[in-house]
CSV table of C-alpha atoms and ligand atoms in Angstrom, one decimal:
chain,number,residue,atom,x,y,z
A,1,UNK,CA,22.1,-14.6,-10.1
A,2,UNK,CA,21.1,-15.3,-6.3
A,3,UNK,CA,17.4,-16.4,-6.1
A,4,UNK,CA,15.7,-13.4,-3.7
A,5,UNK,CA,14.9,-15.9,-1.3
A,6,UNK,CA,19.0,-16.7,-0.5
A,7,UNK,CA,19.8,-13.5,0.4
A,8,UNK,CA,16.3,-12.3,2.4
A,9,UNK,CA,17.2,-12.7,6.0
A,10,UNK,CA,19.9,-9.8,5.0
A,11,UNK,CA,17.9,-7.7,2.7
A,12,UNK,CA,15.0,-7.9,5.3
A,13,UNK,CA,17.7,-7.1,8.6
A,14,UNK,CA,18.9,-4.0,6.1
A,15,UNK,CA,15.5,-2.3,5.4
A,16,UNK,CA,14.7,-2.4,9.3
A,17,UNK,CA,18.0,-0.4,10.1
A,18,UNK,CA,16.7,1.9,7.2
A,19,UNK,CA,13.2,2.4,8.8
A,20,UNK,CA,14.6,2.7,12.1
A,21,UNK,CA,17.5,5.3,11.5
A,22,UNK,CA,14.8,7.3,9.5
A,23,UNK,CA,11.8,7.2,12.0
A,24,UNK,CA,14.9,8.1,14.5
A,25,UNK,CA,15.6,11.5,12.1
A,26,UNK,CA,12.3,12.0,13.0
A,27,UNK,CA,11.5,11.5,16.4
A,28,UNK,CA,9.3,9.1,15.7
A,29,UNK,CA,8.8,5.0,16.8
A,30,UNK,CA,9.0,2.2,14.6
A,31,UNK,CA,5.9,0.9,16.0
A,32,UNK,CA,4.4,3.8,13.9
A,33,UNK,CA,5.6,2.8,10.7
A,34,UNK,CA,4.1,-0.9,9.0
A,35,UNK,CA,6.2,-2.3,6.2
A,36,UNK,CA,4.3,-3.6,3.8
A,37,UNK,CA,6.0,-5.9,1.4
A,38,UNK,CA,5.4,-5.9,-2.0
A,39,UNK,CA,5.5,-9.3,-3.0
A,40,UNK,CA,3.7,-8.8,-7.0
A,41,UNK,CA,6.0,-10.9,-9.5
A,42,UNK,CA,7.1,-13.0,-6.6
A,43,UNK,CA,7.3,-16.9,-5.9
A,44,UNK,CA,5.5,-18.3,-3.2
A,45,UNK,CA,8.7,-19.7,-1.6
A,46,UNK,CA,9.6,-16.2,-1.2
A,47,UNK,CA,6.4,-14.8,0.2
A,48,UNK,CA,6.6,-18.0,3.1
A,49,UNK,CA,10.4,-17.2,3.7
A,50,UNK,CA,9.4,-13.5,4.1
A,51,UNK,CA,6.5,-14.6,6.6
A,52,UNK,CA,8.8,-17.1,8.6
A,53,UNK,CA,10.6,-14.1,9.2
A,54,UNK,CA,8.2,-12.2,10.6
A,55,UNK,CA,6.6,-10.2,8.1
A,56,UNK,CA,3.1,-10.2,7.9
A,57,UNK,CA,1.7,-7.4,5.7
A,58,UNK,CA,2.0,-8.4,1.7
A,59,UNK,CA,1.0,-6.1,-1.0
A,60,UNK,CA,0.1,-7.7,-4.5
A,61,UNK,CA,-1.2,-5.7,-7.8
A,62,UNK,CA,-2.5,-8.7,-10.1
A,63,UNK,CA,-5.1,-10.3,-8.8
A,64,UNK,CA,-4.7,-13.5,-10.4
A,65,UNK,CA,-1.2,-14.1,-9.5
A,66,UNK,CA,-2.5,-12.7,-6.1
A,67,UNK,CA,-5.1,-14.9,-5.5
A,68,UNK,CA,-3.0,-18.1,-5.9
A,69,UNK,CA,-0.7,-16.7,-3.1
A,70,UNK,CA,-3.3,-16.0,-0.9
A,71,UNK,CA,-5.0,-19.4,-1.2
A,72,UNK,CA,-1.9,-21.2,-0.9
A,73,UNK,CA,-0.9,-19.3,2.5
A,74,UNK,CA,-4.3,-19.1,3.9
A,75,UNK,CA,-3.0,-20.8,7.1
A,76,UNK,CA,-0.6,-18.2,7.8
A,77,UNK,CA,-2.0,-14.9,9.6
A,78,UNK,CA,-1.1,-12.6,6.9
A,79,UNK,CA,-2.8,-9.6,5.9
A,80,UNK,CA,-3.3,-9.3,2.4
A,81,UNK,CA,-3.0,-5.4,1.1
A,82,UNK,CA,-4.0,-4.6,-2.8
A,83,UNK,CA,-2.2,-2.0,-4.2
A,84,UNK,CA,-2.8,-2.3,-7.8
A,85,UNK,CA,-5.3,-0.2,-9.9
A,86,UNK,CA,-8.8,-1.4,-8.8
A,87,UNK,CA,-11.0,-2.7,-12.3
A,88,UNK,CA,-14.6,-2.7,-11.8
A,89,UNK,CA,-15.1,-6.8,-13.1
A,90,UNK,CA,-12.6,-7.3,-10.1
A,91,UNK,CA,-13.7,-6.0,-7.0
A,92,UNK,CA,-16.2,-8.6,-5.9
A,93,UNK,CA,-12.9,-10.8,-5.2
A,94,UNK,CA,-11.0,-8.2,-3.8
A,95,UNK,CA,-13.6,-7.2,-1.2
A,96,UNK,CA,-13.8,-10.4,-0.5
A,97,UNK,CA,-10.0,-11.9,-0.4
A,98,UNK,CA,-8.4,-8.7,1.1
A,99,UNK,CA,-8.0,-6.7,4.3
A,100,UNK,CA,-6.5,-3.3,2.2
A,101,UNK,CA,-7.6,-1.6,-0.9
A,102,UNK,CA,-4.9,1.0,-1.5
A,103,UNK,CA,-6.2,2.5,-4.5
A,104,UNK,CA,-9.0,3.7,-4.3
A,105,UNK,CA,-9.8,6.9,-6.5
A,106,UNK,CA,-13.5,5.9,-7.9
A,107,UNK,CA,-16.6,6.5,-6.3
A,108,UNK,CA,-18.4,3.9,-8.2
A,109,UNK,CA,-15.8,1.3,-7.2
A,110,UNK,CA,-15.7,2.3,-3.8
A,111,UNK,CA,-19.7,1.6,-4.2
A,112,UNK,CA,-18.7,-1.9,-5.4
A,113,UNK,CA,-16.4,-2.8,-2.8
A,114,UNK,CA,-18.6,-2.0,0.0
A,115,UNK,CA,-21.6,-3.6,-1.2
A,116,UNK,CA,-19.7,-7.1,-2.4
A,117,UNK,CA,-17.7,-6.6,1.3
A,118,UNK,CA,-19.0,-10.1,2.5
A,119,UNK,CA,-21.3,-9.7,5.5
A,120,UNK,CA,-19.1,-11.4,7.9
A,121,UNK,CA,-15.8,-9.8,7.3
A,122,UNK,CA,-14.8,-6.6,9.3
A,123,UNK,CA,-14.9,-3.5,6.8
A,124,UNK,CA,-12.1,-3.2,4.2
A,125,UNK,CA,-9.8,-0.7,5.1
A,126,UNK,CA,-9.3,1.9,2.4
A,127,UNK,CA,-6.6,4.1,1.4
A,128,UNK,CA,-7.5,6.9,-1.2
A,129,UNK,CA,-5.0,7.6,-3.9
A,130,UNK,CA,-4.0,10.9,-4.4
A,131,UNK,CA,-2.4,12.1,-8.1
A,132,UNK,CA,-0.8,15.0,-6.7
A,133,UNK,CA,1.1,15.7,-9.7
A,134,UNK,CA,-1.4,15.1,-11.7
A,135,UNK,CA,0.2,12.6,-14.2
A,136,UNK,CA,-1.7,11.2,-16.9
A,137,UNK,CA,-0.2,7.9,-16.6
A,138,UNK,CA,-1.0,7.4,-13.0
A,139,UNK,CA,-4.4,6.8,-11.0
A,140,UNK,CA,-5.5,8.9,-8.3
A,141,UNK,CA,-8.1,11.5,-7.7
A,142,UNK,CA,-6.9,14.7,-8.2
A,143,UNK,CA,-5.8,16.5,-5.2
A,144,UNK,CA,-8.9,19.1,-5.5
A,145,UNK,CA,-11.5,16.5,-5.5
A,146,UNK,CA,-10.2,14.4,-3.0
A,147,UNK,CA,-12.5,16.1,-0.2
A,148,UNK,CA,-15.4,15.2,-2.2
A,149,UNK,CA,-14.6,11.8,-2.4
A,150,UNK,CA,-13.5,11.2,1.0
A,151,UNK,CA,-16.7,12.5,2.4
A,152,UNK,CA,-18.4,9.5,0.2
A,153,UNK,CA,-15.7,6.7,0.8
A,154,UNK,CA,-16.4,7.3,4.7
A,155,UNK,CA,-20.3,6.8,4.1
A,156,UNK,CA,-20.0,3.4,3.1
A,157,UNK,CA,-21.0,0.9,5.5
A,158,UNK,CA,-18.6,-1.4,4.5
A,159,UNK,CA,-15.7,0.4,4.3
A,160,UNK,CA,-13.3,2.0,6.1
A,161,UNK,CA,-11.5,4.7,5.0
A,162,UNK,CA,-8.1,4.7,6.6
A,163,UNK,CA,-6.4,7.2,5.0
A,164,UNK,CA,-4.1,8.7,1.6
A,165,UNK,CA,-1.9,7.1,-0.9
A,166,UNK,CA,0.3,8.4,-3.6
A,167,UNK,CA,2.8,7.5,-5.6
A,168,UNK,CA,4.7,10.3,-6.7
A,169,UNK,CA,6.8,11.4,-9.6
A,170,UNK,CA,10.6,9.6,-9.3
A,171,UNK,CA,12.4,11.9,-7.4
A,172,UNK,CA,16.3,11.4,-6.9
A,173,UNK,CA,16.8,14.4,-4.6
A,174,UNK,CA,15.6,13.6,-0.7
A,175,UNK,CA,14.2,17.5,-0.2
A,176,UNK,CA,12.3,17.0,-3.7
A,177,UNK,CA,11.1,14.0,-2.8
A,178,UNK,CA,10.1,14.7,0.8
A,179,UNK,CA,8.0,18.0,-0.9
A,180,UNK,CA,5.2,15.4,-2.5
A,181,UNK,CA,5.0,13.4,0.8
A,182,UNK,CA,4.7,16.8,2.9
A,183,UNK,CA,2.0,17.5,0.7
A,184,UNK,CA,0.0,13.9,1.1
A,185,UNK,CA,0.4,14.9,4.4
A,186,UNK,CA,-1.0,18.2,4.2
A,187,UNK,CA,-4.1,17.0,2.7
A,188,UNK,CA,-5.2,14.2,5.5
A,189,UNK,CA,-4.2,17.1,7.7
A,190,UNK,CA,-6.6,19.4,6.0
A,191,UNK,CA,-9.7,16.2,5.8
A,192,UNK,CA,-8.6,15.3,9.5
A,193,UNK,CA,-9.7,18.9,10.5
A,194,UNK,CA,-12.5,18.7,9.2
A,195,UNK,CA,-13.5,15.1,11.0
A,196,UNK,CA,-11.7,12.5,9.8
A,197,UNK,CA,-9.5,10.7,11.5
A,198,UNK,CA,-7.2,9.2,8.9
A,199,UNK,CA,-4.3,7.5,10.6
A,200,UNK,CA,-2.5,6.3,7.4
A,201,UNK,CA,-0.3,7.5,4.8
A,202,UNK,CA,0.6,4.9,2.7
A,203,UNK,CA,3.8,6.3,1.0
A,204,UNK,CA,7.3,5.4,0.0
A,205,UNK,CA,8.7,2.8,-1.9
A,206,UNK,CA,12.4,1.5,-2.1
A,207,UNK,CA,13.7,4.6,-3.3
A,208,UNK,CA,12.2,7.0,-1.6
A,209,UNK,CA,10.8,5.4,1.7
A,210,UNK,CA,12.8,7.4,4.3
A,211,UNK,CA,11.8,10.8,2.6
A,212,UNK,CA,8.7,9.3,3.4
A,213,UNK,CA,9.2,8.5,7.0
A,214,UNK,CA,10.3,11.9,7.5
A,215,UNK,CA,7.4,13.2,6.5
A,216,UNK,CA,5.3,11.0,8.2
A,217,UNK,CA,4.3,7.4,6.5
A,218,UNK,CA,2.6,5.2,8.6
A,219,UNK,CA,2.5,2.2,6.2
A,220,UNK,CA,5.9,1.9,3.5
A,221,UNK,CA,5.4,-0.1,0.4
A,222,UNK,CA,8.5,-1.9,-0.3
A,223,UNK,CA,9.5,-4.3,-3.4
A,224,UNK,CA,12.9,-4.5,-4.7
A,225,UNK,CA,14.8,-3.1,-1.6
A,226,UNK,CA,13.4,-6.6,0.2
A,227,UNK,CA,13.5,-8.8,-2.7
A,228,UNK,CA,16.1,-7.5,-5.3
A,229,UNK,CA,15.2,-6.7,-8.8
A,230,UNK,CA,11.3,-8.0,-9.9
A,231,UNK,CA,11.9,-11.1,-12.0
A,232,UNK,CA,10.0,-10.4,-15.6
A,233,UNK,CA,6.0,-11.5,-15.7
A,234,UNK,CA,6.7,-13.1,-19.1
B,1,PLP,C1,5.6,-2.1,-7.3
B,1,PLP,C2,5.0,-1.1,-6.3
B,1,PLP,C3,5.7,-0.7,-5.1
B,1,PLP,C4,7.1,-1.2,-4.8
B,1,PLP,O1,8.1,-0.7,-5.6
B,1,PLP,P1,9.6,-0.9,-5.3
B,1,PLP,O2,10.3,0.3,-6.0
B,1,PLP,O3,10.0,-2.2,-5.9
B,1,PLP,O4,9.8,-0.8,-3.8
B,1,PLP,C5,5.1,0.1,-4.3
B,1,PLP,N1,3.8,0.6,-4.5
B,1,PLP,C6,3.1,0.3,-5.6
B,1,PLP,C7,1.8,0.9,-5.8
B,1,PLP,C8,3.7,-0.6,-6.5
B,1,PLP,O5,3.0,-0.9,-7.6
């Protein structure tokens, strides 16, 4: 099997051309639209080829693993996104190693990250997770309390709440699919009348990520399309 890191320059070139032809669909610029590369289950050598190349936004979900990356490209001017479900004995290191929370769907760990947010650091940027379909399996704040929360994210002096995440049910159809984006959409519409103003939507993934554009992602969270199938954690 090719190591990721042989074939990158290509897989990298290919999801551009995807991003662009999408945001084109839509009438929209790629300047809009930040790919963030999900690097989790990935070697180092990959993350630095990836960076050589230009990308600077890297989304991790285990902080361990995370944390070892991080440290070991601290020279590089990366920003360092977590996307992974937020514990409570964790988020004293993730305020203070990370730029991005995109999970958020707790008030008492939104608490935690904004008062561990070290003094001297701008405010984490937050993204709050939406369930929209509700599923057991997945975090997120349900999509009828998601006002409540919003209003006390935005409160915290040390964060800054940026705007909605979801990860959706698998869809294979592209109208199916675009339906739970339209909907994320919908709901930082609905906040954003109200005051806001959320400017992201963190949503799509390699399978679904120009449904997403379409419907108006502003940050796309992309593993295997860049990097090929996740090697195993074992
Ligand atoms: C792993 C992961 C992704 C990337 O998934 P791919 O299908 O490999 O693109 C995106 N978002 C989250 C939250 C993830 O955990």
């Amino acid at each position: 099997m090719l190591r990721a890191s042989q074939n990158l320059p290509q897989r990298l070139q290919a999801v551009h051309a995807r991003i662009a032809a999408a945001a084109a669909r839509a009438n929209r610029s790629v300047s809009e639209i930040t790919l963030l590369a999900v690097s989790k289950a990935q070697p180092l050598e990959t993350l630095r080829a990836l960076a050589a190349l230009g990308v600077h936004d890297f989304g991790e979900s285990y902080l361990n693993e995370a944390v070892d990356k991080l440290e070991a490209l601290a020279t590089l001017p990366l920003t360092w996104h977590f996307i992974g479900r937020v514990q409570a004995n964790k988020t004293r290191i993730i305020a203070e190693r990370f730029q991005w929370v995109h999970g958020l769907d707790r008030l008492h760990i939104a608490e935690r990250l904004s008062a561990q947010r070290p003094f001297h650091a701008p405010a984490l940027q937050v993204c709050i997770q939406v369930n929209l379909a509700e599923e057991a399996s997945k975090g997120g704040v349900a999509p009828a309390q998601l006002a409540e929360l919003a209003r006390a994210v935005a409160a915290l002096p040390r964060l800054r709440l940026r705007g909605l995440m979801c990860l959706p049910p698998a869809e294979s159809d592209p109208e199916r699919q675009r339906a739970w984006f339209a909907r994320l959409r919908a709901l930082r519409d609905t906040l954003n009348a109200r005051g806001g103003p959320l400017d992201t939507l963190s949503m799509g993934m390699s399978a679904d990520f120009e449904s997403a554009i379409l419907e108006g992602a502003t940050v796309v969270r992309i593993g295997s399309a860049l990097f090929g199938p996740r090697p195993s954690r074992a």
